[in-house]
C-alpha cells in the first residue's frame, strides 16, 4: 500500500501506550495486527507514554508523548510546576511536527473520551486535542477507533474532549452509551458507528489439556484494581478505596476458607500494590498472584479457571473473550454495557459499594449456570469477531482511500482478464 508518489503511507499510533496499562497495549496490538494484515507496506510509528516498551514489544519506532518526564506526577514545587507549564508549550510544537509527518494517525481504543477515572484537563485531554487540531490543520486523517466515552462534569475537560472528537476525521465507539455521551456533548454522531472493543480482535489462547476446571472446586481468578472512584469522586477517593479493598479482601478470604484456590490478576502496574495487600491480609497458600505482561497473558490465566471476578474493563473483556463465566465489579457504565451485551447483565456488582456476602450469592448463582453461560459467551464472541472485521473494512475505506481504489482496480482488472 503506497500513495501515488510510490512512498509507503506513514501511519502513526497515539496514546498512553507502553505505560503499564495492559488494556491500552492490547488495543494497540489489535490495530497493529490489522495494519500488518491489510496494509503491510505502511510505515508505522508511535507517539506514546512508554516509547521504549512499545519499540521493544511491538518493533515500531516510538517517540515520548510528553517532553516533561514528570507529567503524571503531582507538581508541588515551583520547579516542577514551571516544568509542567513549559512542557505544555513544547508539546504543542512536538505534537504538530509529529502529526505533520503522517498521512494517517490512529488512536486505538482506550477510554480517551471519558473521565471515569481521575483525570486532569491539561493531561491527556490536552494531548488528544493537540493531536486532533494539528491533524485538521495539516490534513492528516486522525481516527478514534472503538474508543470509550462518558459524560464529563468538569467543564475544561469536557471542552477539550468535545473539540477533539469534532476535529477527528473518523470516530467509532466501543459501545452505544459512548456514542450517546458524545452526542450529548454536542458532537454530530450521525455517521459514527458502534463496534466491540478492539481487544475482541486479539487471538484467544489455545486451551490445553486437561480442560478448564468446572464445578465447585475450580480455581477462581480475581482481577483487582487500584480503585479510588472517578473524576468526580476526589473528595471521597480514600473512603471509596478502603471500602473496595475491604470488600474484595473479605470475598477472597471466604473463597479460601471454603477450599477454593484463588488467582489474583492485575491490569495495570498501579494494581500490584492492591494484590500484595490482599495476599498479606488473607495469608493463605490457596491465594496466589499472577504476573501478566499482556492481555494474552491475562487470557491464558483466565482459560485455566472455572470462574472470573474482575474490576478493570479489560480484565472483563479477557475473561469474556475466552468464554469463562464472569462476575463484574462495575465502576462505570462501560462495564455494565459490556456485560449486558455478552448476556451477563445479572452478574454486575458495584465497585463503589462492595458487599462481600452479596458477591458470594451472585458468584454461586453464576457457577450454577456455568454451562449455559459458556454457550452464550461462545455465540456472543462469534458476533463480536464479525463486527470487528466490518470495522476494519470501514477503517480502510475511510483512512486509505487510495489503497482502497487500487484494490478495487486490481480486482476489476483481474475479472477482465479471467477466461
Tab-separated table of C-alpha atoms in Angstrom:
chain	number	residue	atom	x	y	z
A	1	UNK	CA	0.000	0.000	0.000
A	2	UNK	CA	1.637	3.254	-1.182
A	3	UNK	CA	0.466	6.732	-2.080
A	4	UNK	CA	0.625	7.908	-5.666
A	5	UNK	CA	4.274	9.026	-5.363
A	6	UNK	CA	5.365	5.463	-4.552
A	7	UNK	CA	6.424	6.022	-0.927
A	8	UNK	CA	4.801	3.984	1.871
A	9	UNK	CA	1.838	5.533	3.657
A	10	UNK	CA	3.025	6.893	7.013
A	11	UNK	CA	0.742	5.769	9.836
A	12	UNK	CA	1.082	6.931	13.435
A	13	UNK	CA	-0.480	5.376	16.538
A	14	UNK	CA	-1.116	7.621	19.517
A	15	UNK	CA	-1.993	7.227	23.189
A	16	UNK	CA	-0.926	6.174	26.673
A	17	UNK	CA	0.695	3.067	25.253
A	18	UNK	CA	3.557	1.163	26.844
A	19	UNK	CA	2.797	2.875	30.161
A	20	UNK	CA	1.810	-0.195	32.170
A	21	UNK	CA	-1.883	-0.453	31.244
A	22	UNK	CA	-2.449	-3.835	29.594
A	23	UNK	CA	-5.794	-2.818	28.116
A	24	UNK	CA	-4.303	0.116	26.229
A	25	UNK	CA	-1.497	-2.052	24.890
A	26	UNK	CA	-3.971	-4.742	23.862
A	27	UNK	CA	-5.859	-2.187	21.759
A	28	UNK	CA	-2.572	-1.187	20.125
A	29	UNK	CA	-1.768	-4.833	19.403
A	30	UNK	CA	-5.140	-5.297	17.698
A	31	UNK	CA	-4.616	-2.262	15.446
A	32	UNK	CA	-1.063	-3.306	14.572
A	33	UNK	CA	-2.426	-6.722	13.625
A	34	UNK	CA	-4.929	-5.056	11.289
A	35	UNK	CA	-2.265	-2.833	9.703
A	36	UNK	CA	0.180	-5.694	9.178
A	37	UNK	CA	-2.540	-7.863	7.683
A	38	UNK	CA	-4.329	-5.325	5.470
A	39	UNK	CA	-1.656	-2.650	4.877
A	40	UNK	CA	1.706	-4.403	5.243
A	41	UNK	CA	3.632	-1.724	3.354
A	42	UNK	CA	2.614	1.065	5.746
A	43	UNK	CA	5.413	2.734	7.725
A	44	UNK	CA	4.139	2.709	11.325
A	45	UNK	CA	5.452	4.543	14.378
A	46	UNK	CA	4.047	5.776	17.704
A	47	UNK	CA	3.747	8.865	19.878
A	48	UNK	CA	3.090	7.327	23.267
A	49	UNK	CA	3.630	7.213	27.015
A	50	UNK	CA	6.227	4.421	27.072
A	51	UNK	CA	8.221	4.505	23.817
A	52	UNK	CA	10.928	2.090	24.965
A	53	UNK	CA	8.336	-0.559	25.853
A	54	UNK	CA	6.401	-0.075	22.603
A	55	UNK	CA	9.538	-0.392	20.472
A	56	UNK	CA	10.832	-3.430	22.352
A	57	UNK	CA	7.480	-5.234	22.406
A	58	UNK	CA	5.984	-4.333	19.021
A	59	UNK	CA	9.017	-3.497	16.898
A	60	UNK	CA	7.968	0.001	15.778
A	61	UNK	CA	9.784	3.322	16.279
A	62	UNK	CA	8.256	5.364	19.098
A	63	UNK	CA	8.530	8.896	20.498
A	64	UNK	CA	7.702	10.020	24.022
A	65	UNK	CA	4.282	11.681	24.280
A	66	UNK	CA	5.366	14.366	26.764
A	67	UNK	CA	8.534	16.441	26.744
A	68	UNK	CA	8.361	16.813	30.551
A	69	UNK	CA	9.023	13.401	32.092
A	70	UNK	CA	7.199	14.212	35.335
A	71	UNK	CA	3.912	14.913	33.534
A	72	UNK	CA	1.837	12.474	35.594
A	73	UNK	CA	3.437	13.219	38.960
A	74	UNK	CA	1.821	15.794	41.248
A	75	UNK	CA	3.715	19.075	40.954
A	76	UNK	CA	4.152	20.756	44.356
A	77	UNK	CA	7.453	22.640	43.939
A	78	UNK	CA	7.972	25.714	41.813
A	79	UNK	CA	10.439	23.934	39.530
A	80	UNK	CA	8.036	21.085	38.823
A	81	UNK	CA	5.148	23.468	38.179
A	82	UNK	CA	7.306	25.506	35.781
A	83	UNK	CA	8.451	22.303	34.069
A	84	UNK	CA	4.881	21.195	33.505
A	85	UNK	CA	3.873	24.596	32.166
A	86	UNK	CA	6.823	24.755	29.769
A	87	UNK	CA	6.091	21.166	28.746
A	88	UNK	CA	2.615	22.109	27.546
A	89	UNK	CA	4.086	24.692	25.178
A	90	UNK	CA	6.845	22.392	23.961
A	91	UNK	CA	4.389	19.538	23.442
A	92	UNK	CA	2.260	21.715	21.149
A	93	UNK	CA	5.201	22.049	18.743
A	94	UNK	CA	6.377	18.448	19.191
A	95	UNK	CA	2.903	17.050	18.510
A	96	UNK	CA	2.431	19.271	15.455
A	97	UNK	CA	5.774	18.198	13.999
A	98	UNK	CA	4.985	14.515	14.572
A	99	UNK	CA	1.480	14.738	13.102
A	100	UNK	CA	2.723	16.556	10.024
A	101	UNK	CA	4.957	13.604	9.101
A	102	UNK	CA	1.954	11.266	8.736
A	103	UNK	CA	-0.931	10.726	6.349
A	104	UNK	CA	-2.921	8.821	8.988
A	105	UNK	CA	-2.917	8.719	12.806
A	106	UNK	CA	-4.911	6.094	14.707
A	107	UNK	CA	-5.928	6.343	18.367
A	108	UNK	CA	-6.514	2.641	19.143
A	109	UNK	CA	-9.395	2.091	21.551
A	110	UNK	CA	-8.920	3.176	25.182
A	111	UNK	CA	-11.269	5.435	27.139
A	112	UNK	CA	-9.854	8.592	25.565
A	113	UNK	CA	-13.185	10.475	25.631
A	114	UNK	CA	-14.137	9.736	29.222
A	115	UNK	CA	-13.189	10.708	32.772
A	116	UNK	CA	-14.426	7.678	34.695
A	117	UNK	CA	-11.060	7.596	36.482
A	118	UNK	CA	-9.276	10.647	37.977
A	119	UNK	CA	-8.144	12.920	35.141
A	120	UNK	CA	-6.832	16.483	34.814
A	121	UNK	CA	-7.810	18.509	31.716
A	122	UNK	CA	-4.224	19.545	30.957
A	123	UNK	CA	-3.036	15.943	30.949
A	124	UNK	CA	-4.168	13.515	28.276
A	125	UNK	CA	-7.275	15.529	27.178
A	126	UNK	CA	-4.948	18.384	26.192
A	127	UNK	CA	-2.640	15.973	24.339
A	128	UNK	CA	-5.562	14.489	22.429
A	129	UNK	CA	-6.805	17.952	21.486
A	130	UNK	CA	-3.352	18.880	20.157
A	131	UNK	CA	-3.354	15.720	18.056
A	132	UNK	CA	-6.786	16.283	16.510
A	133	UNK	CA	-6.320	20.032	15.980
A	134	UNK	CA	-2.960	19.656	14.233
A	135	UNK	CA	-4.343	16.747	12.223
A	136	UNK	CA	-7.055	19.032	10.889
A	137	UNK	CA	-4.509	21.811	10.292
A	138	UNK	CA	-2.109	19.650	8.268
A	139	UNK	CA	-4.634	17.401	6.526
A	140	UNK	CA	-3.614	14.283	8.470
A	141	UNK	CA	-6.545	11.904	8.924
A	142	UNK	CA	-6.964	11.232	12.665
A	143	UNK	CA	-9.106	8.231	13.601
A	144	UNK	CA	-10.563	7.499	17.043
A	145	UNK	CA	-11.176	3.769	16.713
A	146	UNK	CA	-13.547	1.881	19.061
A	147	UNK	CA	-12.912	4.431	21.806
A	148	UNK	CA	-14.766	4.822	25.071
A	149	UNK	CA	-16.630	7.979	26.071
A	150	UNK	CA	-18.746	9.057	29.030
A	151	UNK	CA	-20.447	12.194	30.354
A	152	UNK	CA	-17.876	14.614	31.792
A	153	UNK	CA	-18.707	17.081	34.546
A	154	UNK	CA	-15.509	19.142	34.550
A	155	UNK	CA	-16.001	21.957	32.007
A	156	UNK	CA	-12.387	22.346	30.728
A	157	UNK	CA	-12.051	18.568	30.277
A	158	UNK	CA	-15.434	18.385	28.556
A	159	UNK	CA	-14.495	21.211	26.168
A	160	UNK	CA	-11.190	19.613	25.180
A	161	UNK	CA	-12.798	16.207	24.664
A	162	UNK	CA	-15.672	17.651	22.621
A	163	UNK	CA	-13.367	19.539	20.269
A	164	UNK	CA	-11.020	16.571	19.915
A	165	UNK	CA	-13.920	14.445	18.740
A	166	UNK	CA	-15.229	17.135	16.394
A	167	UNK	CA	-11.829	17.581	14.741
A	168	UNK	CA	-11.175	13.847	14.183
A	169	UNK	CA	-11.675	12.539	10.643
A	170	UNK	CA	-13.106	9.211	11.824
A	171	UNK	CA	-14.841	8.137	15.025
A	172	UNK	CA	-16.201	4.832	16.247
A	173	UNK	CA	-17.153	3.761	19.758
A	174	UNK	CA	-16.882	0.570	21.772
A	175	UNK	CA	-20.496	0.816	22.991
A	176	UNK	CA	-23.705	2.759	22.404
A	177	UNK	CA	-23.535	4.793	25.667
A	178	UNK	CA	-20.186	6.190	24.477
A	179	UNK	CA	-21.765	7.467	21.271
A	180	UNK	CA	-24.724	8.822	23.250
A	181	UNK	CA	-22.358	10.673	25.586
A	182	UNK	CA	-20.604	12.406	22.689
A	183	UNK	CA	-23.923	13.334	21.116
A	184	UNK	CA	-24.994	14.865	24.438
A	185	UNK	CA	-21.735	16.876	24.469
A	186	UNK	CA	-22.601	18.428	21.123
A	187	UNK	CA	-20.758	16.151	18.665
A	188	UNK	CA	-22.570	15.166	15.459
A	189	UNK	CA	-22.532	11.356	15.676
A	190	UNK	CA	-24.818	10.728	12.673
A	191	UNK	CA	-22.114	8.825	10.780
A	192	UNK	CA	-20.367	7.313	13.816
A	193	UNK	CA	-20.657	3.550	14.306
A	194	UNK	CA	-20.514	1.309	17.370
A	195	UNK	CA	-18.262	-1.762	17.341
A	196	UNK	CA	-16.929	-4.114	20.031
A	197	UNK	CA	-13.790	-3.239	21.954
A	198	UNK	CA	-10.653	-3.804	19.867
A	199	UNK	CA	-9.409	-6.418	22.344
A	200	UNK	CA	-12.034	-8.797	20.968
A	201	UNK	CA	-9.965	-8.863	17.750
A	202	UNK	CA	-6.963	-10.382	19.555
A	203	UNK	CA	-6.373	-14.116	19.123
A	204	UNK	CA	-7.642	-16.231	22.003
A	205	UNK	CA	-5.102	-18.606	23.598
A	206	UNK	CA	-5.345	-22.317	22.966
A	207	UNK	CA	-6.904	-24.285	25.802
A	208	UNK	CA	-4.513	-27.108	26.615
A	209	UNK	CA	-5.493	-30.424	28.204
A	210	UNK	CA	-6.654	-31.063	30.802
A	211	UNK	CA	-9.737	-28.975	30.195
A	212	UNK	CA	-10.611	-25.983	32.348
A	213	UNK	CA	-11.812	-26.971	35.829
A	214	UNK	CA	-15.549	-26.961	36.296
A	215	UNK	CA	-17.778	-27.146	39.339
A	216	UNK	CA	-17.414	-26.013	42.891
A	217	UNK	CA	-13.740	-26.942	43.339
A	218	UNK	CA	-12.433	-24.995	40.308
A	219	UNK	CA	-9.872	-22.235	40.686
A	220	UNK	CA	-11.210	-18.674	40.730
A	221	UNK	CA	-9.479	-15.733	39.041
A	222	UNK	CA	-9.994	-12.384	40.800
A	223	UNK	CA	-8.976	-9.239	38.922
A	224	UNK	CA	-8.134	-6.394	41.311
A	225	UNK	CA	-7.716	-2.676	40.700
A	226	UNK	CA	-6.226	0.361	42.420
A	227	UNK	CA	-9.721	1.824	42.509
A	228	UNK	CA	-10.418	5.235	44.058
A	229	UNK	CA	-13.596	6.195	42.226
A	230	UNK	CA	-13.929	8.545	39.286
A	231	UNK	CA	-13.021	12.088	38.391
A	232	UNK	CA	-15.919	13.494	40.417
A	233	UNK	CA	-15.085	11.373	43.498
A	234	UNK	CA	-11.812	13.016	44.515
A	235	UNK	CA	-13.156	14.150	47.904
A	236	UNK	CA	-14.210	10.572	48.747
A	237	UNK	CA	-11.358	8.761	46.970
A	238	UNK	CA	-9.755	7.185	50.045
A	239	UNK	CA	-13.094	6.135	51.528
A	240	UNK	CA	-14.102	4.500	48.227
A	241	UNK	CA	-10.754	2.725	48.018
A	242	UNK	CA	-10.947	1.380	51.583
A	243	UNK	CA	-14.458	0.042	51.044
A	244	UNK	CA	-13.493	-1.597	47.758
A	245	UNK	CA	-10.353	-3.179	49.219
A	246	UNK	CA	-12.149	-4.401	52.348
A	247	UNK	CA	-14.982	-5.959	50.346
A	248	UNK	CA	-12.799	-7.769	47.835
A	249	UNK	CA	-10.465	-8.979	50.609
A	250	UNK	CA	-13.423	-10.451	52.512
A	251	UNK	CA	-14.608	-12.137	49.320
A	252	UNK	CA	-11.189	-13.695	48.626
A	253	UNK	CA	-10.889	-14.827	52.254
A	254	UNK	CA	-14.308	-16.506	52.097
A	255	UNK	CA	-13.317	-18.417	48.950
A	256	UNK	CA	-10.065	-19.584	50.540
A	257	UNK	CA	-11.872	-20.680	53.716
A	258	UNK	CA	-14.092	-22.882	51.531
A	259	UNK	CA	-11.026	-24.502	49.970
A	260	UNK	CA	-11.155	-22.594	46.670
A	261	UNK	CA	-7.820	-21.727	45.026
A	262	UNK	CA	-7.757	-18.015	44.086
A	263	UNK	CA	-5.515	-16.447	41.454
A	264	UNK	CA	-5.176	-12.652	41.701
A	265	UNK	CA	-4.540	-10.746	38.456
A	266	UNK	CA	-3.998	-7.077	37.655
A	267	UNK	CA	-4.358	-4.920	34.552
A	268	UNK	CA	-2.022	-2.035	35.363
A	269	UNK	CA	1.203	-1.652	37.318
A	270	UNK	CA	-0.733	0.524	39.807
A	271	UNK	CA	-2.822	-2.529	40.767
A	272	UNK	CA	0.112	-4.574	42.041
A	273	UNK	CA	0.034	-2.938	45.486
A	274	UNK	CA	-3.623	-3.924	45.869
A	275	UNK	CA	-2.825	-7.555	45.054
A	276	UNK	CA	0.040	-7.509	47.569
A	277	UNK	CA	-2.238	-6.077	50.278
A	278	UNK	CA	-4.823	-8.818	49.716
A	279	UNK	CA	-2.145	-11.521	49.813
A	280	UNK	CA	-0.899	-10.218	53.154
A	281	UNK	CA	-4.398	-9.869	54.611
A	282	UNK	CA	-5.655	-13.328	53.622
A	283	UNK	CA	-2.342	-15.173	54.189
A	284	UNK	CA	-3.385	-18.493	52.643
A	285	UNK	CA	-1.402	-20.839	50.369
A	286	UNK	CA	-4.572	-21.105	48.268
A	287	UNK	CA	-4.275	-17.438	47.236
A	288	UNK	CA	-1.564	-16.562	44.698
A	289	UNK	CA	-0.875	-13.690	42.309
A	290	UNK	CA	-0.069	-13.839	38.597
A	291	UNK	CA	2.439	-11.668	36.762
A	292	UNK	CA	0.819	-10.792	33.438
A	293	UNK	CA	2.677	-8.669	30.877
A	294	UNK	CA	-0.053	-8.562	28.212
A	295	UNK	CA	-3.717	-9.258	27.556
A	296	UNK	CA	-2.592	-12.592	26.077
A	297	UNK	CA	-1.115	-13.479	29.469
A	298	UNK	CA	-4.353	-12.472	31.191
A	299	UNK	CA	-6.432	-14.539	28.793
A	300	UNK	CA	-4.159	-17.515	29.388
A	301	UNK	CA	-4.747	-17.183	33.146
A	302	UNK	CA	-8.475	-16.990	32.589
A	303	UNK	CA	-8.690	-20.090	30.412
A	304	UNK	CA	-7.308	-22.090	33.340
A	305	UNK	CA	-10.047	-21.235	35.832
A	306	UNK	CA	-13.711	-22.044	36.293
A	307	UNK	CA	-14.911	-18.514	37.109
A	308	UNK	CA	-13.618	-14.919	36.981
A	309	UNK	CA	-14.428	-11.923	39.189
A	310	UNK	CA	-12.919	-8.729	37.760
A	311	UNK	CA	-12.921	-4.951	38.049
A	312	UNK	CA	-10.830	-3.444	35.250
A	313	UNK	CA	-12.660	-3.186	31.938
A	314	UNK	CA	-10.064	-5.157	30.002
A	315	UNK	CA	-9.902	-7.847	32.673
A	316	UNK	CA	-13.601	-8.339	31.956
A	317	UNK	CA	-13.008	-8.403	28.212
A	318	UNK	CA	-10.274	-11.043	28.548
A	319	UNK	CA	-12.491	-13.285	30.654
A	320	UNK	CA	-15.500	-12.907	28.372
A	321	UNK	CA	-13.449	-13.427	25.213
A	322	UNK	CA	-12.136	-16.795	26.405
A	323	UNK	CA	-15.667	-17.796	27.406
A	324	UNK	CA	-15.193	-18.001	31.173
A	325	UNK	CA	-18.244	-17.178	33.357
A	326	UNK	CA	-17.581	-13.737	34.836
A	327	UNK	CA	-18.836	-11.519	37.650
A	328	UNK	CA	-18.073	-7.808	37.137
A	329	UNK	CA	-17.170	-5.368	39.879
A	330	UNK	CA	-18.500	-2.451	37.882
A	331	UNK	CA	-17.177	1.091	38.324
A	332	UNK	CA	-18.638	2.701	35.176
A	333	UNK	CA	-21.430	2.316	32.635
A	334	UNK	CA	-18.975	0.765	30.163
A	335	UNK	CA	-18.708	-2.359	32.340
A	336	UNK	CA	-22.484	-2.691	32.713
A	337	UNK	CA	-22.943	-2.239	28.959
A	338	UNK	CA	-20.287	-4.828	28.136
A	339	UNK	CA	-21.786	-7.393	30.488
A	340	UNK	CA	-25.279	-6.809	29.067
A	341	UNK	CA	-24.004	-7.195	25.504
A	342	UNK	CA	-22.447	-10.540	26.462
A	343	UNK	CA	-25.651	-11.724	28.180
A	344	UNK	CA	-24.369	-11.383	31.753
A	345	UNK	CA	-26.096	-8.211	32.968
A	346	UNK	CA	-27.369	-10.064	36.064
A	347	UNK	CA	-23.775	-10.515	37.244
A	348	UNK	CA	-22.681	-6.932	37.918
A	349	UNK	CA	-21.756	-5.679	41.382
A	350	UNK	CA	-20.961	-2.025	42.250
A	351	UNK	CA	-17.242	-1.424	42.855
A	352	UNK	CA	-18.064	1.655	44.931
A	353	UNK	CA	-20.151	-0.377	47.384
A	354	UNK	CA	-18.718	-3.894	47.502
A	355	UNK	CA	-20.820	-6.245	49.640
A	356	UNK	CA	-18.885	-9.500	50.046
A	357	UNK	CA	-21.965	-11.503	51.094
A	358	UNK	CA	-23.984	-10.349	48.079
A	359	UNK	CA	-20.990	-11.022	45.829
A	360	UNK	CA	-20.831	-14.604	47.085
A	361	UNK	CA	-24.516	-15.082	46.295
A	362	UNK	CA	-24.063	-13.790	42.749
A	363	UNK	CA	-20.901	-15.860	42.363
A	364	UNK	CA	-22.637	-19.068	43.428
A	365	UNK	CA	-25.547	-18.445	41.084
A	366	UNK	CA	-23.108	-17.814	38.228
A	367	UNK	CA	-21.357	-21.102	38.899
A	368	UNK	CA	-24.653	-22.991	38.899
A	369	UNK	CA	-25.340	-21.627	35.410
A	370	UNK	CA	-21.778	-22.173	34.164
A	371	UNK	CA	-22.580	-24.446	31.200
A	372	UNK	CA	-25.354	-22.162	29.939
A	373	UNK	CA	-23.167	-19.070	30.325
A	374	UNK	CA	-20.319	-20.640	28.356
A	375	UNK	CA	-22.659	-21.374	25.435
A	376	UNK	CA	-23.946	-17.795	25.466
A	377	UNK	CA	-20.425	-16.368	25.520
A	378	UNK	CA	-19.408	-18.538	22.573
A	379	UNK	CA	-22.242	-17.106	20.470
A	380	UNK	CA	-21.590	-13.501	21.509
A	381	UNK	CA	-17.860	-13.811	20.764
A	382	UNK	CA	-18.554	-15.001	17.223
A	383	UNK	CA	-20.745	-11.951	16.666
A	384	UNK	CA	-18.061	-9.614	18.077
A	385	UNK	CA	-15.449	-11.047	15.692
A	386	UNK	CA	-17.723	-10.497	12.674
A	387	UNK	CA	-18.457	-6.907	13.657
A	388	UNK	CA	-14.787	-6.062	14.138
A	389	UNK	CA	-13.979	-7.389	10.667
A	390	UNK	CA	-16.587	-4.952	9.358
A	391	UNK	CA	-14.920	-2.199	11.403
A	392	UNK	CA	-11.537	-2.827	9.804
A	393	UNK	CA	-13.081	-2.802	6.328
A	394	UNK	CA	-14.731	0.546	7.113
A	395	UNK	CA	-11.452	1.862	8.518
A	396	UNK	CA	-9.589	1.066	5.308
A	397	UNK	CA	-12.227	2.860	3.238
A	398	UNK	CA	-12.084	5.934	5.490
A	399	UNK	CA	-8.331	6.218	6.030
A	400	UNK	CA	-6.726	4.667	2.975
A	401	UNK	CA	-8.936	5.691	0.038
A	402	UNK	CA	-6.074	5.479	-2.488
A	403	UNK	CA	-5.278	1.930	-1.413
A	404	UNK	CA	-8.959	1.068	-1.464
A	405	UNK	CA	-9.306	2.337	-5.034
A	406	UNK	CA	-6.148	0.492	-6.074
A	407	UNK	CA	-7.506	-2.762	-4.654
A	408	UNK	CA	-10.797	-2.210	-6.468
A	409	UNK	CA	-8.905	-1.515	-9.725
A	410	UNK	CA	-6.799	-4.661	-9.329
A	411	UNK	CA	-9.943	-6.686	-8.675
A	412	UNK	CA	-11.647	-5.283	-11.795
A	413	UNK	CA	-8.539	-5.872	-13.898
A	414	UNK	CA	-8.387	-9.491	-12.697
A	415	UNK	CA	-12.036	-10.010	-13.612
A	416	UNK	CA	-11.479	-8.628	-17.113
A	417	UNK	CA	-8.548	-10.962	-17.695
A	418	UNK	CA	-10.338	-14.011	-16.341
A	419	UNK	CA	-11.319	-16.553	-19.059
